[in-house]
XYZ file of C-alpha atoms in Angstrom:
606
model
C 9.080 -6.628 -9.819
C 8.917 -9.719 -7.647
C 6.321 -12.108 -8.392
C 5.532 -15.191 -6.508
C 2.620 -17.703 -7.099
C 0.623 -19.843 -4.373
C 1.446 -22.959 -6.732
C 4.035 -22.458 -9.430
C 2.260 -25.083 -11.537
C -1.669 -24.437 -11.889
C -4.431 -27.038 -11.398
C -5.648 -28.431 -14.614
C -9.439 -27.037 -14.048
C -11.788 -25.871 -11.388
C -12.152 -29.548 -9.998
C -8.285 -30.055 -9.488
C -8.365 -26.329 -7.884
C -11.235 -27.423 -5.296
C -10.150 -30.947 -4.906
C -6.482 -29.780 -3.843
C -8.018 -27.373 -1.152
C -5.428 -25.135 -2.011
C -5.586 -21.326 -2.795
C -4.079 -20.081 -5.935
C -3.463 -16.998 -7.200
C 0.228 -14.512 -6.826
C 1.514 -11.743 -4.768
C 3.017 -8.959 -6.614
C 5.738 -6.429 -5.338
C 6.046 -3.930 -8.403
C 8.776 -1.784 -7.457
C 11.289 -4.302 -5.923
C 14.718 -3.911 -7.421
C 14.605 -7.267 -8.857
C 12.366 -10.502 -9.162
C 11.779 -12.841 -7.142
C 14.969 -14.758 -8.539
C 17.532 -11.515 -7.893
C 17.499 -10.652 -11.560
C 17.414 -7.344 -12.608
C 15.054 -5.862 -14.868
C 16.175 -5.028 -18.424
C 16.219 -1.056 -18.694
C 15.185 0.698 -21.840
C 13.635 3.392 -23.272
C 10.487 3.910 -25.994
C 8.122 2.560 -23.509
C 4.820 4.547 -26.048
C 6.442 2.569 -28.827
C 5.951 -0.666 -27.586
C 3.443 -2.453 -29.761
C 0.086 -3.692 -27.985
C -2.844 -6.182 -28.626
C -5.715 -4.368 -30.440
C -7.594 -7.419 -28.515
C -6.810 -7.617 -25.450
C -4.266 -4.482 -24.826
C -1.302 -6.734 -23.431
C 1.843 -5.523 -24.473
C 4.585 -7.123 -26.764
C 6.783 -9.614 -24.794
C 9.129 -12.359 -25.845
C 6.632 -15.180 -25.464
C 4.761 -13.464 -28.507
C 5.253 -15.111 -31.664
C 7.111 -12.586 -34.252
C 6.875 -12.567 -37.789
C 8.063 -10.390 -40.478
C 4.808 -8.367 -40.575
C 3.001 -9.280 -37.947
C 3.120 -10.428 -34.006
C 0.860 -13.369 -32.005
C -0.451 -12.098 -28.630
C 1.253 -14.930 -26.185
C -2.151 -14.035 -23.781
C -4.790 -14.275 -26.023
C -3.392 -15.446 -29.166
C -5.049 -12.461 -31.775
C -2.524 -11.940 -34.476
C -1.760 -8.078 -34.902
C -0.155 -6.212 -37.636
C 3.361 -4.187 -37.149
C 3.822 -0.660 -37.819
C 6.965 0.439 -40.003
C 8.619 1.744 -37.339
C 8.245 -1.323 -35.525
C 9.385 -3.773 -38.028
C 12.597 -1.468 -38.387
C 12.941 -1.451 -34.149
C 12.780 -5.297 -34.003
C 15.421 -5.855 -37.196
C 18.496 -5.041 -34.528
C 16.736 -7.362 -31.384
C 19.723 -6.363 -29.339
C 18.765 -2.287 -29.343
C 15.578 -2.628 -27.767
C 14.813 -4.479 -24.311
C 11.680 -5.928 -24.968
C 13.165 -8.286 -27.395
C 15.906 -9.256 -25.038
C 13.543 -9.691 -21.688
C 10.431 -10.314 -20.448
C 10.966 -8.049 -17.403
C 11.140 -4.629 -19.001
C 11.608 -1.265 -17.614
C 11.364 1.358 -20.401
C 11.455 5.391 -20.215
C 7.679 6.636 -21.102
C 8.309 10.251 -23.166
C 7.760 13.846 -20.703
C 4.614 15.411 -21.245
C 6.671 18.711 -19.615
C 8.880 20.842 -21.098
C 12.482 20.919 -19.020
C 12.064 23.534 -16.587
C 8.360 22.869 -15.601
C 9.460 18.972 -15.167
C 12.078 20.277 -12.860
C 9.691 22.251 -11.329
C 6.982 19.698 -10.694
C 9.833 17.072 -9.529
C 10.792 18.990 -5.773
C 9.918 16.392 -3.320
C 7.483 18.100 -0.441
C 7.029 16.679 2.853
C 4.804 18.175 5.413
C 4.574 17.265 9.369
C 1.433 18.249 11.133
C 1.929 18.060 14.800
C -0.635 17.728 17.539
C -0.467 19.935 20.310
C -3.570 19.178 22.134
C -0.715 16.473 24.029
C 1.920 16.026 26.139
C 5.749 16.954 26.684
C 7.100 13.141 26.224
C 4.816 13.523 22.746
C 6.654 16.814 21.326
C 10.186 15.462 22.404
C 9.492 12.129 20.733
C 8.438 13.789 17.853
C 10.804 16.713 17.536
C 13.297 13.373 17.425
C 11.480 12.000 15.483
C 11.682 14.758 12.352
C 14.911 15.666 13.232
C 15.716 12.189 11.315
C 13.484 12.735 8.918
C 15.416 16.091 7.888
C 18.683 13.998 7.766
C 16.800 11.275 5.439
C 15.798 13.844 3.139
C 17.125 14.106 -0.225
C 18.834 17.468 -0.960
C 16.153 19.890 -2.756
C 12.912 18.694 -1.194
C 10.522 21.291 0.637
C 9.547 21.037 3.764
C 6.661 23.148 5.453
C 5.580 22.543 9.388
C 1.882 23.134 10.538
C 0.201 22.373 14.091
C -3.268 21.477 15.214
C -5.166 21.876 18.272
C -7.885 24.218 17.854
C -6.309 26.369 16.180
C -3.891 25.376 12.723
C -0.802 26.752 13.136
C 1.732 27.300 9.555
C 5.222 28.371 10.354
C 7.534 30.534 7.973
C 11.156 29.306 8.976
C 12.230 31.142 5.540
C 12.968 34.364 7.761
C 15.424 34.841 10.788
C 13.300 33.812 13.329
C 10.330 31.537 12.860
C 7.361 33.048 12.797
C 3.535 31.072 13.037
C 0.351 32.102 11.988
C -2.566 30.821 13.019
C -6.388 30.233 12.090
C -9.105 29.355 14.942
C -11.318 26.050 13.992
C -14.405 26.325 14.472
C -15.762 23.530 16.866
C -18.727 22.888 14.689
C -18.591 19.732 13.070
C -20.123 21.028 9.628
C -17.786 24.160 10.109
C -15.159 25.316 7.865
C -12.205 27.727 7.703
C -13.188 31.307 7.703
C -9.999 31.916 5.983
C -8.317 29.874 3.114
C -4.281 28.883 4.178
C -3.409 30.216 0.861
C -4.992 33.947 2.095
C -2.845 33.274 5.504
C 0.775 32.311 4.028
C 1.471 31.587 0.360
C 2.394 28.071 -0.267
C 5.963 29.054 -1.312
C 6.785 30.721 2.009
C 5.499 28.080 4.160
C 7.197 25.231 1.989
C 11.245 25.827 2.633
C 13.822 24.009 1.051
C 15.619 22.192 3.380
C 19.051 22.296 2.019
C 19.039 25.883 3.316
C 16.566 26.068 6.034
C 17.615 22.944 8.054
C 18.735 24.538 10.833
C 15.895 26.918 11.534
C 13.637 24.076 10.769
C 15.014 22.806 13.730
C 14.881 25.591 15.471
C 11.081 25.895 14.701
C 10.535 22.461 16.379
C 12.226 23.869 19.141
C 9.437 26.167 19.547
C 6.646 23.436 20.298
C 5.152 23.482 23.075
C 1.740 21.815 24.406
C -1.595 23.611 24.493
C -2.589 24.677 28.008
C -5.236 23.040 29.398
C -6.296 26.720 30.002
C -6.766 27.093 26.111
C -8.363 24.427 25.617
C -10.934 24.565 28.047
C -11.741 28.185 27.010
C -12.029 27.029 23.307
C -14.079 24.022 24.224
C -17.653 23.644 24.711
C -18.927 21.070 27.210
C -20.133 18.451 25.155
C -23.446 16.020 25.567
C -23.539 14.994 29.096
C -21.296 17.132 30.711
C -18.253 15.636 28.673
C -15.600 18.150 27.842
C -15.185 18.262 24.528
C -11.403 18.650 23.790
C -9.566 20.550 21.514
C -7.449 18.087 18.805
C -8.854 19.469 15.571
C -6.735 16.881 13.323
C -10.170 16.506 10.606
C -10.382 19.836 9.411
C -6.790 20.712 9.468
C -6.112 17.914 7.460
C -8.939 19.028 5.190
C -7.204 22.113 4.933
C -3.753 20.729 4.222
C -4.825 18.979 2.070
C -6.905 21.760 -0.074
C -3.771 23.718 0.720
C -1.008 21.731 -0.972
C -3.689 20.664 -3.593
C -4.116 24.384 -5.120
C -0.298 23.929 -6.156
C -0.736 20.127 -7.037
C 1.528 19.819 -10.758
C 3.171 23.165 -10.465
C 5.076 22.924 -7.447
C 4.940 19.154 -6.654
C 3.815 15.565 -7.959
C 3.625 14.237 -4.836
C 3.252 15.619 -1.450
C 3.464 13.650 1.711
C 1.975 14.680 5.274
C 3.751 13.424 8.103
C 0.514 13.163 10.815
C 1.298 13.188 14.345
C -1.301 11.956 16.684
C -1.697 11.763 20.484
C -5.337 10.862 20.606
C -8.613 10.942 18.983
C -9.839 13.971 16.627
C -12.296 15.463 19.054
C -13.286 18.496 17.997
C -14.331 20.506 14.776
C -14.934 18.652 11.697
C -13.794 14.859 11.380
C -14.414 14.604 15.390
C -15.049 11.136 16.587
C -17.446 9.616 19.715
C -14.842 7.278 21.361
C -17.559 6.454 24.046
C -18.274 3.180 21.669
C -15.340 1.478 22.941
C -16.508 1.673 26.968
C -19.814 0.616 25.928
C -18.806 -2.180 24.768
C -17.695 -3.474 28.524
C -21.539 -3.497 29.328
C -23.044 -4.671 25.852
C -25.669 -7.429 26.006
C -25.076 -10.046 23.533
C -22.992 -7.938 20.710
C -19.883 -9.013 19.261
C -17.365 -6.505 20.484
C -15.070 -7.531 17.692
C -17.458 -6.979 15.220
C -18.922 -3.333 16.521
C -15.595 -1.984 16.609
C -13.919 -2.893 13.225
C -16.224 -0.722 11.178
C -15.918 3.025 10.715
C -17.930 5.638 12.418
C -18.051 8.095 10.251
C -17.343 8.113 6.147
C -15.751 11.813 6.927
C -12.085 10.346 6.512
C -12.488 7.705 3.803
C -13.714 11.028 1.798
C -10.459 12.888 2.550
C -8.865 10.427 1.179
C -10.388 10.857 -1.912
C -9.478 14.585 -1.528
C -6.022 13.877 -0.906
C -5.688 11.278 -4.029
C -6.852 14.246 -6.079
C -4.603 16.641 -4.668
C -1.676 14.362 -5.043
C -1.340 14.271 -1.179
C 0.016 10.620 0.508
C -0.913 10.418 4.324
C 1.243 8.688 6.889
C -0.402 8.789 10.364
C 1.856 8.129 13.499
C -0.629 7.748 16.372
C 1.623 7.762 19.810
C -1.328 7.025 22.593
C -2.129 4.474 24.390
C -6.302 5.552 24.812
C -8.464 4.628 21.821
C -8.409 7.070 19.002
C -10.619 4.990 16.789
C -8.161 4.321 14.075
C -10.839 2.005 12.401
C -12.195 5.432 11.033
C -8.757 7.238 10.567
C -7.039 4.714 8.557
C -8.721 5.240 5.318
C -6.738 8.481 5.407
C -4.009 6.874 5.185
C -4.136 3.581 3.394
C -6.098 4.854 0.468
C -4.277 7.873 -0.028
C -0.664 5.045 -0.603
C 0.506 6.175 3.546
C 1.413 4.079 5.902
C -0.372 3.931 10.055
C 1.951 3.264 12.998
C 1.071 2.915 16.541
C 2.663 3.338 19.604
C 1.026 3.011 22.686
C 3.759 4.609 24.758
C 6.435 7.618 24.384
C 9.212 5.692 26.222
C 9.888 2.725 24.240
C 8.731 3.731 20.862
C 10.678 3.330 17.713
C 9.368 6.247 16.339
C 12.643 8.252 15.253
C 14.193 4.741 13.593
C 11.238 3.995 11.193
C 10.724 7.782 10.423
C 14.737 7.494 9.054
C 14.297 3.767 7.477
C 10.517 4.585 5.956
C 12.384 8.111 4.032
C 15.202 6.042 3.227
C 13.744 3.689 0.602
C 13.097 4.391 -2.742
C 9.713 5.200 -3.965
C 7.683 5.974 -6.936
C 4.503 7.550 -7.005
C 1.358 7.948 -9.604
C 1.384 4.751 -10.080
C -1.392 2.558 -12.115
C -1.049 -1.152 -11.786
C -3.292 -3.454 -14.100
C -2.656 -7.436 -14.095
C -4.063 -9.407 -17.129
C -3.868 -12.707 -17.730
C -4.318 -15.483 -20.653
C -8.070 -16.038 -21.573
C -8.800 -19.569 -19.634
C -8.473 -17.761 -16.068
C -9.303 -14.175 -14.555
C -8.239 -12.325 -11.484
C -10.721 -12.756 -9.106
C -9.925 -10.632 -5.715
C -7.401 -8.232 -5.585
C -5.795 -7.415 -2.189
C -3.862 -4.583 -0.931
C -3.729 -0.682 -0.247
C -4.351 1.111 -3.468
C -7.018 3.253 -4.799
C -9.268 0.855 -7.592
C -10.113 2.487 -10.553
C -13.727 3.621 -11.220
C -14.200 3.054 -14.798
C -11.729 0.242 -15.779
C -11.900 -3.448 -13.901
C -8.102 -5.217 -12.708
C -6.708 -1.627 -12.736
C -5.273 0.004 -9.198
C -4.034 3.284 -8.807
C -1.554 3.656 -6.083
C -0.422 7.039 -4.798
C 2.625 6.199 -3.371
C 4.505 2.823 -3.229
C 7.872 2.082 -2.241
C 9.858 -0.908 -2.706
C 8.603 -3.250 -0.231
C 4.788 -2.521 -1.455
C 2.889 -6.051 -1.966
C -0.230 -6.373 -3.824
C -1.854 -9.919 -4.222
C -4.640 -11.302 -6.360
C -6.819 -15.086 -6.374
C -7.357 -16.094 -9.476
C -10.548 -17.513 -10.889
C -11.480 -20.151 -14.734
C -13.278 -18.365 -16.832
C -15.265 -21.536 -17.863
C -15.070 -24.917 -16.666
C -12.886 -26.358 -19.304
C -9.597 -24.980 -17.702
C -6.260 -25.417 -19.512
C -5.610 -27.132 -22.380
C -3.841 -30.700 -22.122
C -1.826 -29.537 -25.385
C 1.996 -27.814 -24.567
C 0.581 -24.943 -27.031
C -1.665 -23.035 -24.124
C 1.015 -22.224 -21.666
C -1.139 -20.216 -18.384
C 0.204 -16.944 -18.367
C 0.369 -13.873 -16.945
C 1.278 -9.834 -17.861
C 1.472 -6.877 -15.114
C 1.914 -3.340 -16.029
C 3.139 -0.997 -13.237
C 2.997 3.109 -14.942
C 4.690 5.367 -12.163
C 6.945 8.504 -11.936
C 10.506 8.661 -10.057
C 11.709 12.158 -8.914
C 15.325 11.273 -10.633
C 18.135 12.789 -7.723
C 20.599 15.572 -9.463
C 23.421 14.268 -10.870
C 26.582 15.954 -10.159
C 27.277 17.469 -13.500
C 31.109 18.202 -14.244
C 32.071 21.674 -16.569
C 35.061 20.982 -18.940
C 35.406 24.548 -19.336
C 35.364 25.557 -15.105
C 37.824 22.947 -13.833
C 35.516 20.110 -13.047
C 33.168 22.054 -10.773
C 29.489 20.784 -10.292
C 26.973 22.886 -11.272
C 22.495 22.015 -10.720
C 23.786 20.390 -7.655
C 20.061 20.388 -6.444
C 18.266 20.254 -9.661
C 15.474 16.457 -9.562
C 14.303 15.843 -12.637
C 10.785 13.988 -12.846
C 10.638 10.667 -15.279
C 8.114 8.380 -16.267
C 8.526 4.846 -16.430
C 6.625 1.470 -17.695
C 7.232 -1.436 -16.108
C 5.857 -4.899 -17.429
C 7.028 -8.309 -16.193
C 5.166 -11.450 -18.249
C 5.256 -14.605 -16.540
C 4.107 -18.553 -18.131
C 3.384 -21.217 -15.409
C 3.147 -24.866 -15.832
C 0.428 -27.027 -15.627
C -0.080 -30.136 -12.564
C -1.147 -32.778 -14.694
C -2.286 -34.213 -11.250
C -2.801 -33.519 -7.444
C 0.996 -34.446 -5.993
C 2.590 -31.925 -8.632
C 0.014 -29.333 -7.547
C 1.146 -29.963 -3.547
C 4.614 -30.557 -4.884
C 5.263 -26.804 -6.266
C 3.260 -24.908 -3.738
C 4.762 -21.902 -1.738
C 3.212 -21.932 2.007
C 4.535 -18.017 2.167
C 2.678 -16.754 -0.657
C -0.268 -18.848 0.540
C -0.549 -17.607 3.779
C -0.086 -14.249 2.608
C -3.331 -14.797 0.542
C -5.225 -16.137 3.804
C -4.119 -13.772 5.795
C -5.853 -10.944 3.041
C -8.925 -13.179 3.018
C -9.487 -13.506 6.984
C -8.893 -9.520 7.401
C -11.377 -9.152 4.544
C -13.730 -11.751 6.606
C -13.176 -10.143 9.491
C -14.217 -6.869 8.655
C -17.398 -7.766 7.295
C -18.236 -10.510 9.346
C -15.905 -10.194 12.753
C -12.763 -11.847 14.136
C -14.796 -14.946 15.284
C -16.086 -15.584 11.463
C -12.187 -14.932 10.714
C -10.999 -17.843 12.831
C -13.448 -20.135 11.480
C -12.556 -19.496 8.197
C -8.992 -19.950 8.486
C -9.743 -23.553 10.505
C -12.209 -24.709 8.036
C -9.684 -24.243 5.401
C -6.829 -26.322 7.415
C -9.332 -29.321 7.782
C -10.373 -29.346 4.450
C -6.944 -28.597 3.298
C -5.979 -31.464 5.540
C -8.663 -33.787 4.191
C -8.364 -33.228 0.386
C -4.424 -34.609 1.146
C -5.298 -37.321 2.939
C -7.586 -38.452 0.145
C -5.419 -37.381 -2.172
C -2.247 -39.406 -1.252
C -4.747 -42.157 -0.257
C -4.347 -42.202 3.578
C -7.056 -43.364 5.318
C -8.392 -46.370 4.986
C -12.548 -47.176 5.595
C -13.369 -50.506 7.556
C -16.765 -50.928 7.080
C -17.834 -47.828 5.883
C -16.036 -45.315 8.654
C -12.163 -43.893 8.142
C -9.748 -45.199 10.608
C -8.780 -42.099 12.620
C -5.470 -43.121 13.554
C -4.539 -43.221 9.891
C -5.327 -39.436 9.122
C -1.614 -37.442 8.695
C -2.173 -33.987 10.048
C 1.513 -33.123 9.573
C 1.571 -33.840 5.602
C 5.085 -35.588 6.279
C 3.996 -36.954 2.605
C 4.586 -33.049 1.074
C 7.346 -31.008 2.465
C 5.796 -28.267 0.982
C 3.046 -28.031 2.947
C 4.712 -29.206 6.269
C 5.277 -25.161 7.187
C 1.019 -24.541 6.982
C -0.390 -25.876 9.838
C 2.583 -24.412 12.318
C 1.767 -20.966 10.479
C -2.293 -21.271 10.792
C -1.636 -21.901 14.313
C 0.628 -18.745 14.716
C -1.533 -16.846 12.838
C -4.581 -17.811 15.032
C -2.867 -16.796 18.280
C -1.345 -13.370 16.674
C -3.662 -10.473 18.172
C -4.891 -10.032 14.701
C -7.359 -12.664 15.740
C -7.447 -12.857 19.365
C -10.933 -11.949 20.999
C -11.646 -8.499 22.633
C -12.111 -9.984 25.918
C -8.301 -11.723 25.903
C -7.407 -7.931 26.481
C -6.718 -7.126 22.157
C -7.348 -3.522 22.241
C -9.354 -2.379 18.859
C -7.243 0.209 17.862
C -3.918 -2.509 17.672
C -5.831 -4.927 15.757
C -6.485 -2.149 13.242
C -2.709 -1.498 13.170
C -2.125 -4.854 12.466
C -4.637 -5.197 9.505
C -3.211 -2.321 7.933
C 0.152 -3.764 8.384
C -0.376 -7.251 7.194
C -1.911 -5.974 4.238
């Protein structure tokens, strides 16, 4: 668990925060191997034993003051009585990692008995292909799984479905593959007539891919395009004389979804669809109006920037509800270069813990590579990430793509997150008294990261049969607590604020806050956020290292230093606000961004 703060020694009070001009608050990578200093976590196990505030529900850490009965909270300072068992843990410090660290990974107890954990732990992937698309699409694609069956871990199931109007499952359990297929009905309220479960049980369409591999890729062999006969048999003529087409991707991802949901804790923990897109959903349920983009050519005084960053329709943001409950993580891969609205489609993705590429061409895409590297990292998944902090500051915003919890404030639930996830937070004084002048009050902070690991088989050696390896495909499925407690110093004045600030962490804060701007707002508000805060940034040093001088009432302007060659820690920030305002993230409509890119981009800066 990396964790890296805007300014590694916090302002004094709400005045030294505003006067400074800079942000403050931390990003957060929770499943990174190590910290932010290389060092490796300190693995244990008893993570349910670990004693906890009755105040403020932090957990035990070794900034807490321990006594022979009892324990001081080192967040909020309650005292809190130890159990028996406790005291008896603690009496041998070196046994138990909490004692020893204060970045602990410990081994939560299974709530499963053996063989239902092992059941519940095969990994399931699912690609759902358009075929409503192109020849250069399927062959890019067909590459593009064919890596993803060579990244995949021995044991996991893999099931292949198609959409165009029609859903299409394949069985490549048998000797030749065989798909069945159910008609959508073009009616944007319309549903199934049929449930998937009625048209091929779960089990047969999910096929391990240890044994299947090759007729898995004999299956993809099998793609081919719908005809434009098909479609335009299938299709209605829409309003205006416009053809409405036949990529059904709403409702069969509705019905995926549903599908792999009915078996959601028996056959799987986690399920990941693999979305392949070559243009906008345009018919059935989920179907979007992409005539808002050419409109925008001819619009009379409307930002174009602003009309186009919002969703259309809720339709996808509610699958991805559906899919959080059905333990289902979306990754869309959209390979067009016509707008396919992805302002609407992204929630699909991003809430359910997915990730959304785009390429805008079949010839130069990258596709295949990050389909390998993205299935080759480790990840974790039901995760639940809450950040507390001591009691003179609060998180304020929280940034990033996870699901927030309902009922319980600070607390994320992320469905999927590998090890390069990042998660940031600003931070906010609870009152305007700040920090203490006194050593005793040390700022500091506590995250908790909950998640389950599908644990690879191990190869198990017989004494008794000559060595030979037996479970060779057998996951187990373990839950794990991970807490990582941080203190901080405190500037006793403006130069030691500048003097421990990290420009990467605060950029990676702005950036959150001008997407967030942005889409409420538009890109122009965006840009004049991010140059307001370089000026006043710019000002509060200059006043603060005492730089310009008055004659007669008015600053000399030659005096002003714009380059902050008085701080070498915030020389890097104006040559990044300057990239950052020509990136295409904030580049106007009409210097030729194209909507559905700058939607990429926000989903991948965040």
């Amino acid at each position: 668990m990396a964790v890296r703060a805007t300014v590694s020694r916090f302002p004094m009070d709400t005045d030294a925060r505003e006067g400074s001009g800079l942000l403050w608050g931390v990003t957060v990578t929770p499943f990174s191997a190590a910290d932010e200093n290389a060092r490796a976590p300190s693995y244990g196990s008893g993570g349910d034993l670990l004693p906890r505030c009755e105040n403020c529900w932090a957990y035990f850490n070794t900034y807490c003051e321990l006594e022979q009965w009892s324990w001081s909270c080192s967040l909020c300072g309650n005292l809190n009585g130890l159990s028996s068992d406790a005291i008896d843990r603690y009496s041998r410090p070196q046994s138990c990692a909490e004692m020893m660290s204060s970045f602990v990974d410990l081994e939560l107890p299974s709530q499963e008995l053996a063989e239902e954990a092992a059941m519940q732990a095969c990994p399931v992937y699912v690609a759902a292909v358009d075929l409503s698309s192109s020849e250069e699409f399927l062959e890019l694609t067909k590459s593009a799984l064919l890596a993803a069956l060579e990244a995949l871990a021995p044991g996991s199931l893999f099931g292949l479905a198609t959409f165009s109007h029609k859903l299409g499952l394949y069985d490549v359990q048998g000797p030749i593959p065989v798909v069945k297929n159910v008609f959508i009905p073009p009616d944007a309220e319309g549903t199934l007539p049929i449930e998937l479960e009625d048209v091929m049980p779960l089990l047969q369409f999910l096929a391990p891919v240890e044994t299947y591999k090759d007729r898995i890729a004999s299956a993809l062999e099998t793609l081919r395009p719908t005809t434009s006969w098909e479609r335009t048999t299938t299709a209605g003529q829409g309003l205006d004389g416009v053809l409405i087409g036949g990529r059904g991707f709403g409702m069969a991802m509705e019905a995926l979804c549903n599908y792999l949901g009915s078996e959601y804790g028996n056959t799987f923990a986690l399920a990941r669809v693999f979305a392949f897109l070559s243009g906008p959903p345009d018919y059935g349920a989920g179907q979007l109006d992409t005539r808002r983009y050419g409109e925008q050519y001819a619009s009379k005084g409307e930002d174009a920037d602003r009309a186009l960053l919002p969703e259309q329709t809720p339709f996808y943001k509610d699958l991805a509800a559906v899919a959080v409950q059905a333990g289902v993580c979306v990754d869309i891969f959209a390979v067009t270069n016509e707008y396919a609205d992805l302002a609407s489609l992204k929630f699909l993705s991003i809430e359910s813990g997915g990730s959304l590429f785009l390429y805008t061409s079949t010839e130069d895409s990258t596709l295949p590579q990050d389909m390998y590297r993205m299935l080759s990292r480790p990840y974790v998944f039901g995760c639940v990430l809450r950040l507390r902090t001591s009691t003179e500051f609060k998180p304020g915003n929280s940034y990033g793509h996870f699901f927030p919890d309902p009922q319980y404030e600070n607390v994320q639930h992320i469905i999927c997150c590998d090890s390069y996830a990042t998660y940031a937070y600003d931070f906010v004084f609870e009152n305007n008294i700040g920090f203490s002048r006194s050593k005793s009050d040390v700022p500091t902070i506590q995250i908790a990261f909950q998640y389950s690991v599908v644990v690879p088989p191990q190869e198990l050696s017989d004494s008794n049969s000559g060595g030979v390896s037996t479970n060779r495909t057998k996951h187990s499925l373990q839950r794990r607590l991970r807490i990582r407690t941080l203190q901080f110093g405190v500037a006793q004045n403006i130069h030691e604020l500048y003097d421990s600030c990290d420009p990467e962490v605060v950029l990676s804060l702005l950036v959150h806050k001008v997407i967030l701007a942005s889409l409420e707002e538009g890109v122009r508000e965006g840009r004049i956020l991010l140059q307001e805060w370089l000026v006043i940034l710019t000002a509060q040093y200059n006043d603060a290292y005492k730089l310009i001088q008055y004659d007669n009432g008015s600053s000399i302007r030659s005096q002003i230093d714009v380059a902050f060659s008085q701080c070498p820690q915030l020389q890097p920030l104006p040559r990044l606000i300057f990239a950052l305002l020509r990136n295409p993230l904030l580049r106007f409509h009409e210097e030729g961004v194209h909507p559905d890119y700058r939607i990429y981009l926000q989903c991948l800066f965040r």
